Amino acid sequence: MLTQPGEPGAATDEQDYLWTLNFGPQHPATHTTLRLVIRLDGERVVDAVPDIGYLHSGFEKIGEHLDYNQYVTVTDRMNYISPMANNVAWHGAVEKLMGIELTPRCKYLRVIVAELARISDHLLCNGAVGLDVGAFTFFLYAFNQREALYDIFETVCGARFTNSYTRVGGLMYDATPLFVEKVRAFARAFPKTLDDMERLLNRNRIFIDRTKGVGLLSKAEALSRSATGPIARASGVTRDLRKDEPYLAYGDFDFQVCCATAGDCLTRYLVRMAEMRESLKIVEQAIENLPSGPVNVGIDQRTALPRKTQVYSTIEGLISHFELVMSNRGFEVPNEECYAAIESPNGELGFYIAGDGSDVAYRARCRPPSYIHFALFPYLIKGHTLSDIVAVLGSLNIIAAELDR
Amino acid sequence: MLLPETLQALSANFAGLESSEFRGGTRVVVPRDSLLAAMRFLRDQRGFDLLVDVTCVDYLNYRDATDRFGLVYLLTNTTTNERVTIRVFVNEPDLTVPSVVPLWEGANWMEREVYDMFGIRFAGHPDLRRILMPEEFTAYPLRKDYPLQGRGERHNFPVLLRSES
């Protein structure tokens, strides 16, 4: 915390003219609940001290008391802008711990929803950057498309916002032809909106003046400060887990990793815009080549609930169903620990899970990209003006629910 | 994934390492005293330039566990895409490990969170304060002996009245 004048360690006499400004925890430009204590020299930011924890709700503690299927509802509430990506990350880690190989159809469907979640997240992030620096129309264009994405998620899992779509070894529901039709319609309509959005801002003088050269992050600093995702890629780190460690079915698709070297707010915006087009390419390829077959793993794996026809007509199905729903049975998990990560919209989203044989995780650590990126903020804002705070905050895409968990 | 030569180079330079493998990931248990040197070796000699995460597991009720706290350092080499998990075990009463902030700036908040949640002290950390919990908080909530439900610490917090503020 910043010291008050007169306290030991307080600013020396020649710095007495510095102003201390309290930014947040409730402020329209923070979008969520986070607080900054800023020292200002006129309009220049001399120092910024983040004060976080306002939304801390003990998600990791809850993870030690909810079973592997129940906890997915909590992951929805971490980065609530792209809950599908969190679901995929959580159950990806659980399945790695349990050694489950998913069915091809499940992998493709998870890729589709994770990429739609990326588009949804980038739309919100870039829309909010636009809104914060004064481009309100741009924000409305972005949010209109998010509505279409919510509609798709509602079709596939019944929930618009908190999806909880994945289950251990599969998905809650299989995709329907309506879902396929809606994804195709979105893939047809979305590039036009992207073109419109790019025409609105990419050459907009005000927007470029507000973001170019602001919040510079060099490649060495990005690596040293553990940045991942679009923020690292905008600084020249060519790291994308979808290419570097292909998980799910990402090895099957043809797409580019979007990188740039400037490392400022404008570049982060441009990288996100480019990534949406690449995500759309993945979605198109996946929806056209969607494998048929079962979406959940077989009953011999004893993780996903068998279909009702199997429960009522086969003894294996009945046993498997009871083994899973009885409170003293459940999954068999090794006494081991592992870490698995996905390339979430914000960066590397990983879960470190320690299993203790029961169907509740002994430790469920989340590696939240927002938390690690917010630590960059004091470094990025130093020397910029007060009005640049919202541009830098927006370009880091800080989701306070994920920041504090 | 970890290249075998990285593991060989690591064990050739440091004594007392134990490594194990699970689902394609390699874990290396490092004695606390050689942690900083081993991390420096991995960063400078083997190119592990990205510190992915620092976290901790409390093994209070864990079956067959011999140590109380196990720290987890997840490292990645962004050129070769190698990953390695470094483990350090610490026990009460001496819950101090050297900080890796001199090596990776990003460890700053990660170590603060571990300190906040588990009470592990990081020697040499520039700013070891609570980060998610309030500064008045006295317990370490992610320890296994801290209950999930209860009255909590809220009644310990100082009450600021409008007339005094």
XYZ file of C-alpha atoms in Angstrom:
570
model
C 0.000 0.000 0.000
C 1.148 3.502 -0.613
C 2.316 5.371 2.432
C 0.822 8.570 3.674
C 2.937 11.733 3.882
C 4.825 11.830 7.147
C 4.935 8.060 7.586
C 8.259 6.255 7.422
C 9.006 5.402 3.821
C 6.764 8.148 2.540
C 7.662 10.250 -0.430
C 10.430 12.726 0.146
C 9.827 16.446 0.219
C 10.532 17.064 -3.423
C 7.822 14.528 -4.361
C 5.141 16.136 -2.220
C 3.404 17.549 -5.261
C 2.396 14.039 -6.378
C -1.285 13.315 -6.277
C -2.680 10.031 -5.091
C -5.745 8.925 -7.019
C -7.963 6.032 -6.101
C -9.210 4.283 -9.240
C -11.955 1.788 -8.474
C -13.035 -0.609 -7.040
C -16.269 0.590 -8.620
C -15.468 2.559 -11.725
C -17.101 2.344 -15.146
C -13.763 1.958 -16.899
C -12.573 -0.959 -14.796
C -15.642 -2.853 -16.080
C -15.363 -5.145 -13.085
C -14.224 -4.824 -9.514
C -10.576 -3.970 -9.227
C -8.767 -1.133 -7.577
C -5.696 0.866 -8.446
C -3.920 3.383 -6.284
C -2.226 5.750 -8.680
C 0.367 8.424 -7.985
C 0.175 11.242 -10.453
C 2.583 13.953 -11.460
C 0.111 16.271 -13.137
C -1.414 13.901 -15.645
C 1.527 11.454 -15.769
C 1.305 8.214 -13.858
C 4.377 7.889 -11.658
C 3.344 4.689 -9.945
C 0.338 2.412 -9.899
C -0.307 -0.086 -7.147
C -3.026 -2.645 -7.877
C -5.106 -3.724 -4.920
C -7.019 -6.859 -5.791
C -9.076 -9.452 -3.987
C -12.483 -7.761 -3.973
C -14.027 -10.699 -5.803
C -12.020 -13.418 -4.083
C -14.482 -16.215 -3.424
C -12.204 -19.158 -2.735
C -12.728 -21.043 -5.989
C -9.680 -23.194 -5.336
C -10.959 -24.084 -1.874
C -14.347 -24.981 -3.333
C -12.501 -27.173 -5.847
C -11.334 -29.326 -2.953
C -14.940 -30.004 -1.935
C -16.852 -30.402 -5.197
C -16.372 -33.434 -7.389
C -14.849 -33.317 -10.829
C -18.183 -32.887 -12.585
C -19.657 -30.390 -10.140
C -16.656 -28.067 -10.206
C -17.237 -27.234 -13.861
C -20.019 -24.890 -12.758
C -17.453 -22.930 -10.752
C -15.087 -22.674 -13.717
C -17.901 -20.940 -15.613
C -17.637 -18.114 -13.165
C -13.897 -17.579 -13.558
C -13.632 -15.974 -16.962
C -17.338 -15.513 -17.513
C -16.712 -13.927 -20.916
C -15.666 -17.284 -22.344
C -16.953 -19.954 -19.937
C -16.785 -22.667 -22.597
C -13.000 -22.348 -22.743
C -12.785 -22.748 -18.956
C -14.986 -25.857 -19.088
C -12.754 -27.368 -21.753
C -9.624 -26.495 -19.758
C -10.914 -27.958 -16.501
C -12.108 -31.235 -17.913
C -9.075 -31.481 -20.159
C -6.936 -31.469 -17.021
C -9.209 -33.957 -15.233
C -9.122 -36.307 -18.192
C -5.366 -36.066 -18.414
C -5.162 -36.996 -14.731
C -7.490 -39.955 -15.245
C -5.923 -40.962 -18.557
C -9.088 -40.789 -20.643
C -8.955 -40.600 -24.428
C -11.956 -38.711 -25.776
C -14.013 -39.698 -28.793
C -13.259 -37.834 -32.047
C -16.704 -36.214 -32.095
C -16.246 -34.897 -28.576
C -12.837 -33.450 -29.458
C -14.258 -31.641 -32.479
C -17.219 -30.279 -30.563
C -14.946 -29.052 -27.799
C -12.747 -27.352 -30.376
C -15.790 -25.653 -31.905
C -17.133 -24.324 -28.625
C -13.679 -23.279 -27.432
C -13.052 -21.326 -30.628
C -16.493 -19.723 -30.485
C -15.644 -18.769 -26.923
C -12.412 -17.204 -28.154
C -14.329 -15.128 -30.697
C -16.780 -14.118 -27.988
C -13.967 -13.120 -25.632
C -12.033 -11.167 -28.249
C -15.210 -9.388 -29.333
C -15.814 -8.232 -25.805
C -12.207 -7.280 -25.174
C -11.791 -5.310 -28.384
C -15.265 -3.862 -28.054
C -14.430 -2.647 -24.566
C -11.141 -1.152 -25.758
C -13.111 0.720 -28.378
C -15.713 1.822 -25.866
C -13.125 3.046 -23.395
C -11.358 5.212 -25.931
C -14.611 6.558 -27.324
C -15.656 4.246 -30.166
C -19.161 3.366 -29.061
C -20.466 2.068 -32.402
C -17.645 -0.422 -32.601
C -18.654 -1.790 -29.218
C -22.244 -2.246 -30.386
C -21.127 -4.110 -33.509
C -19.115 -6.472 -31.303
C -21.911 -7.032 -28.826
C -24.423 -7.742 -31.539
C -22.291 -10.667 -32.681
C -21.863 -11.895 -29.119
C -25.620 -12.250 -29.025
C -25.434 -14.670 -31.951
C -22.791 -16.658 -30.070
C -24.918 -16.794 -26.934
C -27.712 -18.115 -29.099
C -25.445 -20.907 -30.366
C -24.395 -21.813 -26.827
C -28.017 -21.858 -25.745
C -28.805 -24.242 -28.581
C -26.039 -26.631 -27.645
C -26.290 -26.701 -23.867
C -29.358 -24.779 -22.761
C -27.475 -21.987 -21.015
C -26.376 -18.713 -22.520
C -23.937 -17.454 -19.964
C -22.813 -20.157 -17.537
C -22.562 -23.073 -19.896
C -21.076 -25.976 -17.867
C -21.092 -27.879 -21.130
C -18.347 -30.441 -20.592
C -18.438 -33.568 -18.470
C -15.659 -35.965 -17.529
C -15.189 -38.076 -20.642
C -17.589 -36.190 -22.840
C -20.187 -33.481 -23.060
C -23.502 -32.747 -21.463
C -25.414 -33.043 -24.749
C -24.521 -34.058 -28.238
C -24.731 -31.403 -30.932
C -27.973 -31.233 -32.850
C -28.465 -30.392 -36.554
C -29.819 -27.030 -35.397
C -26.503 -26.307 -33.701
C -24.609 -27.175 -36.869
C -26.933 -24.948 -38.873
C -26.499 -22.030 -36.491
C -22.711 -22.346 -36.464
C -22.714 -22.382 -40.268
C -24.926 -19.311 -40.368
C -22.630 -17.541 -37.932
C -19.557 -18.487 -39.946
C -21.205 -17.029 -43.044
C -22.299 -13.775 -41.444
C -19.428 -13.015 -39.111
C -16.645 -12.072 -41.583
C -18.801 -9.218 -42.826
C -19.085 -7.811 -39.306
C -15.352 -8.240 -38.829
C -14.749 -6.267 -42.021
C -17.065 -3.540 -40.765
C -15.330 -3.460 -37.409
C -11.912 -3.225 -38.995
C -13.080 -0.454 -41.284
C -14.363 1.441 -38.285
C -11.217 1.375 -36.179
C -8.100 0.105 -37.936
C -7.425 3.419 -39.672
C -9.260 5.613 -37.203
C -6.978 8.510 -36.294
C -8.334 8.982 -32.778
C -8.132 5.293 -31.951
C -4.578 4.968 -33.259
C -3.466 8.078 -31.397
C -4.907 6.692 -28.207
C -3.388 3.199 -28.482
C -0.222 3.293 -30.596
C 2.928 3.250 -28.522
C 0.925 2.998 -25.309
C 1.718 0.238 -22.844
C 4.814 -1.082 -24.575
C 5.865 -4.603 -23.657
C 9.083 -5.984 -25.095
C 9.568 -9.649 -25.899
C 12.100 -10.156 -23.111
C 9.794 -8.536 -20.578
C 6.799 -10.530 -21.815
C 8.677 -13.772 -21.209
C 10.167 -12.708 -17.915
C 6.755 -11.591 -16.654
C 5.069 -14.832 -17.739
C 2.749 -13.228 -20.279
C 0.936 -15.641 -22.564
C -1.766 -15.507 -25.182
C -2.477 -12.486 -27.396
C -0.507 -10.196 -25.097
C 2.671 -12.236 -25.508
C 2.026 -12.791 -29.202
C 1.655 -9.042 -29.752
C 5.148 -8.690 -28.256
C 6.793 -11.204 -30.567
C 6.544 -14.391 -28.489
C 5.514 -17.005 -31.043
C 3.817 -19.261 -28.554
C 0.401 -20.777 -29.059
C -0.447 -24.001 -27.270
C -2.787 -24.968 -30.086
C 0.264 -25.278 -32.356
C 3.043 -25.969 -29.866
C 1.345 -28.699 -27.852
C -1.689 -29.662 -29.943
C -4.425 -30.807 -27.591
C -7.915 -32.018 -28.524
C -8.069 -32.081 -32.332
C -6.086 -28.922 -33.122
C -3.520 -30.932 -35.071
C -6.168 -31.569 -37.760
C -6.864 -27.968 -38.643
C -5.147 -25.486 -40.863
C -4.743 -22.137 -39.138
C -2.143 -19.492 -38.466
C -0.733 -18.222 -35.212
C -1.154 -14.438 -35.219
C 1.946 -12.645 -33.992
C 3.278 -9.121 -34.068
C 6.288 -7.397 -32.613
C 5.300 -3.862 -31.606
C 3.842 -4.883 -28.226
C 1.609 -1.854 -27.679
C -2.136 -1.576 -27.140
C -2.848 -1.152 -30.847
C -0.930 -4.336 -31.677
C -2.763 -6.313 -29.042
C -6.011 -5.099 -30.577
C -4.840 -6.096 -34.059
C -3.652 -9.526 -32.907
C -7.054 -10.182 -31.374
C -8.836 -9.081 -34.540
C -6.658 -11.397 -36.610
C -7.166 -14.276 -34.186
C -10.920 -14.067 -34.604
C -10.536 -14.749 -38.318
C -8.267 -17.721 -37.601
C -10.717 -19.049 -35.019
C -13.466 -18.792 -37.558
C -11.347 -20.825 -39.982
C -10.993 -23.557 -37.345
C -14.719 -23.499 -36.610
C -15.564 -23.823 -40.309
C -13.194 -26.742 -40.793
C -14.417 -28.485 -37.660
C -18.123 -28.094 -38.353
C -17.772 -29.369 -41.927
C -15.713 -32.386 -40.851
C -17.594 -33.152 -37.644
C -17.115 -36.889 -37.046
C -20.117 -39.025 -36.343
C -20.252 -41.552 -33.555
C -20.700 -41.321 -29.822
C -19.849 -38.117 -27.994
C -19.076 -39.684 -24.633
C -16.474 -42.309 -23.850
C -17.711 -45.891 -23.563
C -19.152 -47.420 -20.433
C -15.961 -49.407 -19.866
C -14.232 -46.155 -18.908
C -16.683 -45.634 -16.041
C -16.639 -41.856 -16.261
C -19.475 -40.600 -18.434
C -23.060 -41.551 -17.646
C -24.321 -44.161 -20.140
C -27.289 -43.416 -22.349
C -30.692 -44.235 -20.924
C -31.273 -46.972 -23.517
C -28.093 -48.666 -22.316
C -29.118 -48.300 -18.670
C -32.511 -49.881 -19.222
C -31.510 -52.629 -21.633
C -28.022 -53.785 -20.666
C -26.610 -54.959 -17.359
C -23.275 -53.207 -18.020
C -25.064 -49.936 -18.587
C -27.057 -50.350 -15.392
C -23.980 -51.180 -13.311
C -22.043 -48.297 -14.814
C -24.882 -45.884 -14.119
C -25.126 -46.924 -10.470
C -21.369 -46.905 -9.987
C -21.337 -43.286 -11.115
C -24.342 -41.935 -9.269
C -23.819 -43.682 -5.915
C -22.208 -41.274 -3.508
C -19.764 -43.875 -2.147
C -18.502 -44.917 -5.593
C -17.807 -42.488 -8.389
C -14.607 -42.183 -10.374
C -11.333 -43.884 -9.800
C -8.578 -41.332 -9.844
C -4.876 -42.078 -9.402
C -2.928 -40.723 -6.444
C -1.081 -38.443 -8.764
C -0.768 -34.846 -9.829
C -0.692 -33.313 -13.239
C -0.964 -30.020 -15.025
C -2.790 -29.476 -18.284
C -3.341 -26.197 -20.065
C -5.219 -24.904 -23.046
C -4.761 -21.777 -25.101
C -7.698 -19.875 -23.696
C -8.697 -16.544 -25.295
C -6.639 -14.724 -22.685
C -3.589 -16.939 -22.677
C -2.495 -20.141 -21.067
C -5.309 -21.352 -18.825
C -4.156 -24.397 -16.917
C -5.278 -26.493 -14.020
C -2.910 -28.255 -11.662
C -4.900 -31.085 -10.139
C -3.804 -33.395 -7.355
C -5.957 -36.503 -7.158
C -6.249 -38.575 -4.009
C -8.262 -41.547 -5.260
C -11.641 -40.017 -4.476
C -13.842 -38.219 -6.957
C -13.009 -34.865 -5.375
C -9.753 -33.134 -6.257
C -7.265 -32.866 -3.417
C -6.015 -29.618 -4.898
C -7.442 -27.793 -7.890
C -5.113 -24.964 -8.765
C -6.102 -22.697 -11.608
C -3.443 -20.790 -13.498
C -5.464 -17.712 -14.364
C -4.099 -15.621 -17.232
C -5.840 -12.465 -15.975
C -4.022 -12.659 -12.646
C -0.643 -12.931 -14.293
C -1.433 -10.233 -16.845
C -2.675 -7.775 -14.273
C 0.750 -7.964 -12.610
C 2.036 -6.394 -15.849
C -0.140 -3.342 -15.438
C 2.037 -1.190 -13.128
C 4.963 -1.823 -15.460
C 3.007 -0.951 -18.605
C 1.353 2.232 -17.336
C 4.386 3.910 -15.837
C 5.042 7.228 -17.556
C 1.762 7.308 -19.466
C -1.089 9.701 -18.828
C -4.167 9.151 -16.728
C -6.368 8.658 -19.777
C -4.118 5.835 -21.008
C -5.043 3.743 -17.987
C -8.291 2.622 -19.567
C -6.602 1.828 -22.877
C -3.975 -0.350 -21.179
C -6.478 -2.002 -18.840
C -8.747 -2.786 -21.756
C -5.984 -4.231 -23.884
C -4.904 -6.565 -21.067
C -8.478 -7.904 -20.885
C -8.593 -8.186 -17.110
C -11.579 -10.216 -15.985
C -11.798 -9.565 -12.259
C -13.680 -12.786 -11.531
C -10.769 -14.738 -12.940
C -8.252 -12.360 -11.410
C -9.476 -12.983 -7.867
C -11.242 -16.337 -8.227
C 7.472 -33.275 -22.626
C 11.076 -33.023 -21.455
C 14.138 -33.884 -23.490
C 16.245 -36.606 -21.822
C 19.398 -34.527 -22.151
C 17.859 -31.748 -20.061
C 17.214 -34.189 -17.244
C 20.717 -35.626 -17.605
C 22.280 -32.182 -17.521
C 20.230 -31.275 -14.480
C 21.132 -34.384 -12.515
C 24.785 -34.101 -13.548
C 24.958 -30.637 -12.021
C 22.863 -31.115 -8.904
C 22.964 -33.936 -6.406
C 19.955 -35.402 -4.674
C 17.367 -34.934 -7.419
C 14.492 -37.340 -7.792
C 12.534 -37.390 -10.993
C 9.345 -39.154 -11.910
C 7.076 -39.256 -14.900
C 3.308 -39.162 -15.184
C 1.228 -38.852 -18.379
C 4.154 -37.523 -20.336
C 5.119 -34.861 -17.803
C 8.343 -34.927 -15.825
C 8.540 -33.879 -12.201
C 11.868 -33.212 -10.533
C 12.109 -32.916 -6.763
C 14.843 -30.463 -5.829
C 16.241 -29.969 -2.325
C 15.349 -26.548 -0.999
C 18.951 -25.394 -0.753
C 19.679 -25.958 -4.420
C 16.356 -24.580 -5.707
C 17.611 -21.193 -6.823
C 20.741 -22.651 -8.417
C 18.743 -25.323 -10.233
C 16.236 -22.787 -11.512
C 19.043 -20.503 -12.645
C 20.656 -23.454 -14.402
C 17.393 -24.329 -16.166
C 16.839 -20.749 -17.263
C 20.363 -19.896 -18.391
C 21.691 -23.214 -19.643
C 18.571 -25.032 -20.819
C 16.463 -22.118 -22.082
C 13.478 -22.408 -19.760
C 12.473 -18.803 -20.250
C 8.817 -18.904 -19.179
C 7.743 -19.477 -15.600
C 4.212 -20.726 -16.122
C 3.074 -20.960 -12.529
C 4.114 -21.221 -8.919
C 1.720 -22.979 -6.612
C 1.631 -25.168 -3.550
C -0.116 -28.280 -2.265
C -0.764 -28.916 1.423
C -0.289 -32.656 2.047
C -1.745 -32.643 5.558
C -4.182 -35.543 5.060
C -2.666 -37.001 1.911
C -2.056 -40.720 1.874
C 1.599 -41.734 2.338
C 2.727 -38.129 2.390
C 5.918 -37.422 4.316
C 6.115 -33.674 3.910
C 3.597 -30.995 4.729
C 3.879 -28.548 1.838
C 4.957 -29.220 -1.710
C 5.744 -26.216 -3.868
C 5.202 -26.567 -7.588
C 7.128 -24.590 -10.197
C 5.967 -25.085 -13.764
C 8.602 -24.117 -16.323
C 8.473 -23.981 -20.089
C 11.060 -23.575 -22.785
C 9.306 -21.555 -25.466
C 11.801 -22.592 -28.162
C 11.727 -26.368 -27.773
C 8.331 -26.513 -26.021
C 9.785 -28.543 -23.191
C 7.949 -28.489 -19.909
C 9.203 -29.456 -16.501
C 7.673 -29.379 -13.043
C 10.038 -28.589 -10.204
C 8.912 -29.653 -6.748
C 10.277 -28.455 -3.421
C 9.022 -29.842 -0.129
C 9.016 -27.777 3.048
C 7.891 -28.607 6.562
C 6.950 -26.651 9.629
C 8.372 -24.786 11.397
C 10.734 -23.507 8.696
C 8.398 -22.547 5.845
C 10.902 -20.492 3.887
C 12.084 -21.015 0.335
C 14.229 -18.752 -1.810
C 12.260 -16.483 -4.095
C 12.678 -16.829 -7.854
C 11.720 -13.221 -8.546
C 15.379 -12.403 -9.376
C 15.091 -14.923 -12.232
C 11.541 -14.302 -13.474
C 9.764 -11.055 -12.747
C 6.452 -12.861 -13.199
C 7.000 -14.878 -10.021
C 6.190 -11.796 -7.972
C 2.419 -12.155 -7.773
C 2.458 -15.936 -7.950
C 4.639 -16.140 -4.851
C 2.532 -13.534 -3.124
C -0.519 -15.692 -3.715
C 1.220 -18.772 -2.310
C 2.251 -16.744 0.725
C -1.292 -15.446 1.101
C -2.935 -18.840 0.817
C -0.401 -21.152 2.480
C 1.899 -18.991 4.565
C 5.063 -20.044 2.758
C 7.681 -17.307 3.057
C 9.823 -16.480 0.059
C 13.239 -15.229 1.092
C 14.357 -12.359 -1.091
C 10.907 -11.488 -2.409
C 10.723 -7.721 -2.972
C 7.155 -7.207 -1.758
C 5.805 -10.161 0.218
C 2.342 -8.987 1.261
C -1.075 -10.578 1.167
C -2.653 -10.128 -2.225
C -6.139 -11.635 -2.359
C -7.064 -11.660 1.314
C -7.288 -8.454 3.353
C -4.161 -7.370 5.179
C -5.838 -7.919 8.569
C -6.442 -11.584 7.773
C -4.511 -13.881 10.085
C -5.069 -17.393 8.692
C -3.952 -19.168 5.522
C -7.175 -20.265 3.851
C -5.965 -22.931 1.424
C -4.278 -24.975 4.132
C -6.090 -28.211 4.744
C -6.682 -27.430 8.414
C -8.647 -24.311 7.468
C -12.323 -25.233 7.199
C -14.501 -24.576 4.185
C -17.397 -23.299 6.251
C -17.605 -21.417 9.517
C -17.786 -17.932 10.904
C -14.493 -17.057 9.339
C -12.291 -14.157 10.233
C -14.745 -11.419 9.457
C -15.490 -10.740 13.117
C -11.794 -9.950 13.618
C -11.835 -7.118 11.121
C -11.673 -3.583 12.477
C -14.979 -1.754 12.164
C -14.749 1.762 10.794
C -17.575 3.985 11.938
C -18.705 6.919 9.876
C -17.953 9.297 12.745
C -14.349 8.095 12.983
C -13.535 7.899 9.317
